[in-house]
Coordinates of C-alpha atoms in Angstrom, one line a residue:
M67 CA -15.2 9.0 12.0
T68 CA -11.8 10.2 10.6
S69 CA -11.1 13.6 9.1
V70 CA -9.9 14.7 6.1
F71 CA -5.8 15.0 6.5
D72 CA -5.3 16.3 2.8
A73 CA -8.5 17.6 0.6
T74 CA -6.9 16.9 -2.6
V75 CA -8.9 14.8 -4.4
C76 CA -7.2 11.8 -6.1
E77 CA -8.9 9.6 -8.9
L78 CA -7.4 6.5 -7.4
G79 CA -5.7 7.4 -4.3
E80 CA -3.3 4.7 -3.2
G81 CA 0.0 3.7 -1.1
P82 CA 0.3 5.9 1.9
L83 CA 3.6 5.9 3.2
W84 CA 4.8 7.3 6.9
H85 CA 8.4 8.1 6.1
P86 CA 10.0 7.4 9.6
L87 CA 12.9 9.6 9.3
R88 CA 11.4 12.8 7.4
Q89 CA 8.2 12.5 9.5
Q90 CA 5.5 13.2 6.5
L91 CA 3.3 11.2 4.7
Y92 CA 3.3 10.3 1.4
W93 CA 0.7 9.0 -1.3
F94 CA 0.3 8.4 -4.6
D95 CA -2.4 9.3 -7.1
I96 CA -2.1 6.1 -9.5
T97 CA -3.8 7.2 -12.1
G98 CA -3.3 10.9 -12.3
Q99 CA 0.2 9.8 -11.6
T100 CA 1.5 11.5 -8.5
L101 CA 3.3 11.4 -5.4
Y102 CA 1.9 13.7 -2.7
T103 CA 2.9 15.0 0.4
Q104 CA 2.1 17.4 3.0
T105 CA 4.5 19.7 5.1
D106 CA 3.5 22.7 7.1
D107 CA 0.2 22.0 5.8
E108 CA 1.5 22.4 1.8
T109 CA 1.0 19.9 -0.4
K110 CA 3.1 19.0 -3.0
A111 CA 3.0 17.5 -6.0
V112 CA 5.7 15.3 -7.9
R113 CA 4.4 14.1 -11.1
F114 CA 5.6 11.2 -13.4
D115 CA 5.2 10.4 -17.5
T116 CA 3.6 7.0 -16.0
F117 CA 1.7 5.1 -13.4
V118 CA 3.4 5.1 -10.0
S119 CA 1.9 3.3 -7.0
A120 CA 3.5 2.5 -4.0
A121 CA 7.0 3.2 -1.7
G122 CA 9.7 2.2 0.4
W123 CA 12.1 4.5 1.9
I124 CA 15.6 3.7 1.3
D125 CA 17.4 6.1 3.5
A126 CA 16.0 9.8 4.6
N127 CA 16.9 11.5 0.7
R128 CA 15.6 8.1 -1.2
L129 CA 12.4 6.4 -2.4
M130 CA 11.9 3.3 -4.2
I131 CA 9.0 3.4 -5.7
A132 CA 6.7 1.2 -8.0
S133 CA 5.6 2.0 -11.5
A134 CA 3.8 0.6 -14.6
R135 CA 7.3 -0.7 -15.8
E136 CA 10.0 -1.0 -13.3
L137 CA 11.3 -0.1 -9.7
F138 CA 13.3 3.2 -9.6
I139 CA 14.5 5.1 -6.9
H140 CA 13.6 8.6 -6.6
D141 CA 15.5 11.1 -4.8
L142 CA 13.3 13.6 -3.2
N143 CA 15.5 16.0 -2.6
S144 CA 17.2 16.0 -6.2
G145 CA 14.1 14.9 -7.9
T146 CA 15.8 12.4 -10.0
N147 CA 14.9 8.8 -10.9
T148 CA 17.6 6.0 -11.3
H149 CA 16.5 2.5 -12.7
V150 CA 16.5 -0.4 -10.3
C151 CA 14.9 -2.9 -12.5
P152 CA 11.5 -4.1 -14.9
L153 CA 8.6 -4.6 -13.9
E154 CA 6.6 -6.4 -16.5
A155 CA 8.3 -3.9 -18.6
D156 CA 7.0 -6.1 -21.9
N157 CA 3.2 -6.3 -21.2
A158 CA 0.8 -3.5 -21.9
V159 CA -1.7 -4.6 -20.3
T160 CA -0.6 -4.6 -16.7
R161 CA 0.3 -1.6 -13.9
S162 CA 1.8 -1.6 -10.5
N163 CA -0.6 -1.5 -7.6
D164 CA -0.2 -2.0 -3.9
G165 CA 2.9 -2.6 -2.2
R166 CA 5.1 -2.5 1.3
A167 CA 8.6 -3.1 2.6
D168 CA 8.5 -6.1 4.5
P169 CA 10.7 -6.4 7.5
Q170 CA 14.2 -8.2 6.5
G171 CA 14.6 -5.5 4.3
G172 CA 12.5 -6.3 0.8
F173 CA 9.8 -4.8 -1.3
W174 CA 7.0 -6.1 -2.2
I175 CA 5.2 -5.3 -5.1
G176 CA 1.9 -6.4 -6.7
T177 CA 0.9 -5.9 -10.6
M178 CA -2.6 -5.9 -12.2
G179 CA -4.4 -5.2 -15.3
C180 CA -4.9 -1.4 -15.9
N181 CA -8.5 -2.4 -16.6
A182 CA -8.6 -5.5 -13.9
E183 CA -8.1 -7.8 -16.4
Q184 CA -8.7 -11.0 -14.9
D185 CA -5.5 -13.1 -14.0
A186 CA -3.3 -10.0 -15.4
G187 CA -1.4 -9.4 -12.7
A188 CA 1.1 -11.5 -9.9
I189 CA 2.9 -10.5 -6.8
Y190 CA 7.0 -9.8 -7.1
R191 CA 9.7 -9.4 -3.9
W192 CA 12.6 -7.2 -4.5
Y193 CA 15.3 -8.7 -2.0
R194 CA 19.3 -7.5 -2.8
G195 CA 19.0 -6.8 -6.3
E196 CA 17.1 -9.6 -7.5
L197 CA 13.1 -9.3 -8.5
R198 CA 11.2 -12.8 -8.1
Q199 CA 7.4 -13.5 -8.9
L200 CA 6.2 -14.9 -6.2
F201 CA 2.1 -15.5 -6.8
A202 CA 0.5 -15.6 -10.3
P203 CA -2.0 -15.3 -11.5
I204 CA -4.1 -12.4 -9.3
T205 CA -6.0 -10.2 -10.9
I206 CA -6.4 -7.3 -8.2
S207 CA -3.3 -7.4 -5.8
N208 CA -3.4 -5.6 -2.6
A209 CA -3.6 -6.1 1.3
I210 CA 0.3 -6.7 1.4
S211 CA 1.4 -6.7 4.9
F212 CA 3.8 -8.1 7.4
A213 CA 3.3 -9.6 10.9
P214 CA 5.8 -7.6 14.0
D215 CA 8.3 -10.9 14.1
G216 CA 8.6 -11.1 10.4
R217 CA 7.9 -14.4 9.9
T218 CA 4.0 -14.0 8.3
A219 CA 3.2 -12.0 4.9
F220 CA -0.5 -11.3 4.3
F221 CA -1.7 -10.5 0.5
T222 CA -5.4 -10.4 -1.3
D223 CA -6.5 -10.5 -5.3
S224 CA -9.5 -8.7 -4.0
A225 CA -11.6 -9.9 -7.4
V226 CA -12.3 -13.0 -5.2
A227 CA -12.2 -11.2 -1.7
K228 CA -10.0 -13.9 0.4
V229 CA -7.0 -11.9 1.7
M230 CA -4.5 -14.7 2.4
R231 CA -1.1 -15.6 4.4
V232 CA 2.0 -17.0 4.3
T233 CA 4.7 -18.4 6.7
L234 CA 8.6 -16.7 5.3
D235 CA 12.1 -17.5 5.8
A236 CA 14.4 -16.0 7.5
D237 CA 15.4 -13.9 4.4
G238 CA 11.8 -13.1 3.8
W239 CA 11.0 -15.8 1.0
P240 CA 7.7 -17.5 1.4
N241 CA 8.2 -20.9 2.4
S242 CA 4.9 -22.2 2.3
A243 CA 2.1 -22.0 0.4
P244 CA -0.3 -19.6 1.3
E245 CA -3.4 -20.2 3.4
I246 CA -6.7 -18.3 4.0
F247 CA -6.7 -15.9 6.2
L248 CA -10.1 -14.1 5.9
D249 CA -12.9 -14.9 3.3
L250 CA -14.7 -11.7 3.1
A251 CA -16.8 -12.5 0.1
P252 CA -19.6 -13.7 2.5
A253 CA -20.2 -10.8 3.6
G254 CA -20.1 -9.0 0.5
R255 CA -17.0 -6.8 1.2
E256 CA -13.9 -6.1 -0.9
P257 CA -10.3 -6.4 0.7
D258 CA -8.0 -3.1 -0.6
G259 CA -4.9 -1.8 1.1
A260 CA -3.6 -2.9 4.8
V261 CA -1.3 -2.4 7.5
I262 CA -0.4 -4.4 10.5
D263 CA -0.1 -2.4 13.7
R264 CA 2.3 -3.4 16.5
D265 CA 0.0 -5.8 18.3
G266 CA -0.6 -8.1 15.3
L267 CA -4.1 -6.6 14.1
M268 CA -4.3 -6.0 10.3
W269 CA -6.4 -2.5 9.5
L270 CA -7.7 -3.2 6.0
A271 CA -9.5 -1.0 3.9
E272 CA -12.5 -2.3 2.5
W273 CA -13.6 -0.5 -1.3
G274 CA -17.0 0.2 -1.0
S275 CA -17.6 -0.1 2.7
S276 CA -16.8 3.1 3.6
R277 CA -14.6 2.0 6.5
V278 CA -10.9 0.6 7.1
A279 CA -11.4 -2.8 9.5
A280 CA -9.6 -4.4 12.5
Y281 CA -9.2 -8.2 12.5
A282 CA -7.2 -10.1 15.3
P283 CA -4.7 -12.9 14.1
D284 CA -7.3 -15.1 14.6
G285 CA -9.2 -13.0 12.0
S286 CA -12.1 -12.5 13.9
L287 CA -13.5 -8.3 13.4
V288 CA -12.2 -6.4 15.9
R289 CA -13.9 -2.7 15.2
T290 CA -13.7 -1.1 12.4
V291 CA -13.1 3.2 11.6
P292 CA -15.3 4.5 9.3
V293 CA -14.4 6.6 6.9
D294 CA -16.4 9.3 4.9
A295 CA -15.5 7.9 1.3
P296 CA -17.4 4.8 0.3
H297 CA -13.9 3.6 -1.8
S298 CA -11.2 3.6 0.8
T299 CA -8.2 2.2 0.0
C300 CA -4.9 1.7 1.9
P301 CA -4.1 2.7 5.4
A302 CA -1.1 3.8 7.2
F303 CA 0.2 4.5 10.8
G304 CA 2.3 7.5 11.4
G305 CA 2.6 10.5 13.3
P306 CA 5.8 10.6 16.0
D307 CA 4.1 7.5 18.3
L308 CA 2.3 6.6 15.0
T309 CA -0.8 6.4 16.3
T310 CA -2.4 8.0 13.7
L311 CA -4.3 6.3 11.2
F312 CA -4.1 7.7 7.5
C313 CA -6.3 6.5 5.0
T314 CA -6.3 6.7 1.0
S315 CA -9.9 7.0 -1.1
A316 CA -10.8 6.7 -4.4
R317 CA -13.0 8.6 -6.9
Q318 CA -12.7 5.7 -9.4
G319 CA -15.5 3.6 -10.1
L320 CA -18.8 5.9 -8.5
T321 CA -21.0 7.2 -10.8
A322 CA -21.9 11.0 -11.2
S323 CA -24.3 10.7 -8.6
G324 CA -22.0 8.9 -6.7
R325 CA -19.2 11.6 -6.6
A326 CA -22.3 14.1 -5.2
A327 CA -23.4 12.3 -2.8
A328 CA -19.4 11.5 -1.0
P329 CA -17.8 14.3 -1.9
L330 CA -15.1 13.7 0.2
S331 CA -14.1 10.8 -2.0
G332 CA -10.5 11.0 -3.3
M333 CA -9.4 12.8 -0.4
T334 CA -7.0 11.4 2.4
F335 CA -8.0 10.7 6.1
T336 CA -6.5 10.8 9.2
A337 CA -8.2 9.5 12.8
A338 CA -6.4 10.0 16.2
N339 CA -5.1 7.3 18.5
V340 CA -6.4 4.5 16.9
A341 CA -3.9 1.7 17.6
R342 CA 0.4 1.9 17.8
G343 CA 1.4 1.2 14.2
Q344 CA 4.9 -0.4 13.5
Q345 CA 7.2 1.9 12.1
E346 CA 7.3 1.0 7.9
H347 CA 10.0 -0.9 7.2
Q348 CA 13.4 0.2 5.3
V349 CA 14.3 -1.0 2.0
I350 CA 17.9 -2.3 2.4
L351 CA 19.8 -1.7 -1.3

């Protein structure tokens, strides 16, 4: 069972990132338009004027952040933001959702409809100044993650409950058609965010299932870690030796009675000595 790492209640907690140089966790409340971090048991918040959902680290002081309309660089010390490129800037229907840096130094980001409109979103990759659409249409982009050898990427459209995998070339671009890695539809489970550990296991938050599930490279279920909130949203590994599992959660989608029955929903959770994760990859400008 996990315990509460941070009791801040997020309506839609997402995008946890363990910064390897700063040795601290960052995460988002997408609909709350806020980036959070915790240092010395103090929670700090940076609020934006639009939805923000995912980040990758550039160096000790800068993050690449995806918002509803752009990718931008956020300076953690000064608080200044620098535009990188538009992200569906002319589409008022969509916002960014799940994202993660890849082993080659690129940054993958998915979009979706603000109200989960069918087929409204897509998955993109930013790499050395170029933003390219990779996969569309997507209804709810999630589970963007990468095998330790850098040769395979994973993603899902949560609406169809299938986690896909695709092989990558030396520069990190997909070079094959996606194939099904996991089909969770028969079990009635909805894949959300995911991260791959050093041994190649996928740690997948399953929306509505109160858990993070670990799947082997052959797709078999290895173990589960319970989360004290129905809607677990995205895991990350962190801590000095990368053996601590963090997981964000959401209150979104719960009825009033559901929120009362699960009062920790929206908080960020942690579990020690779960597995050894990969260091989060650096975004190369």
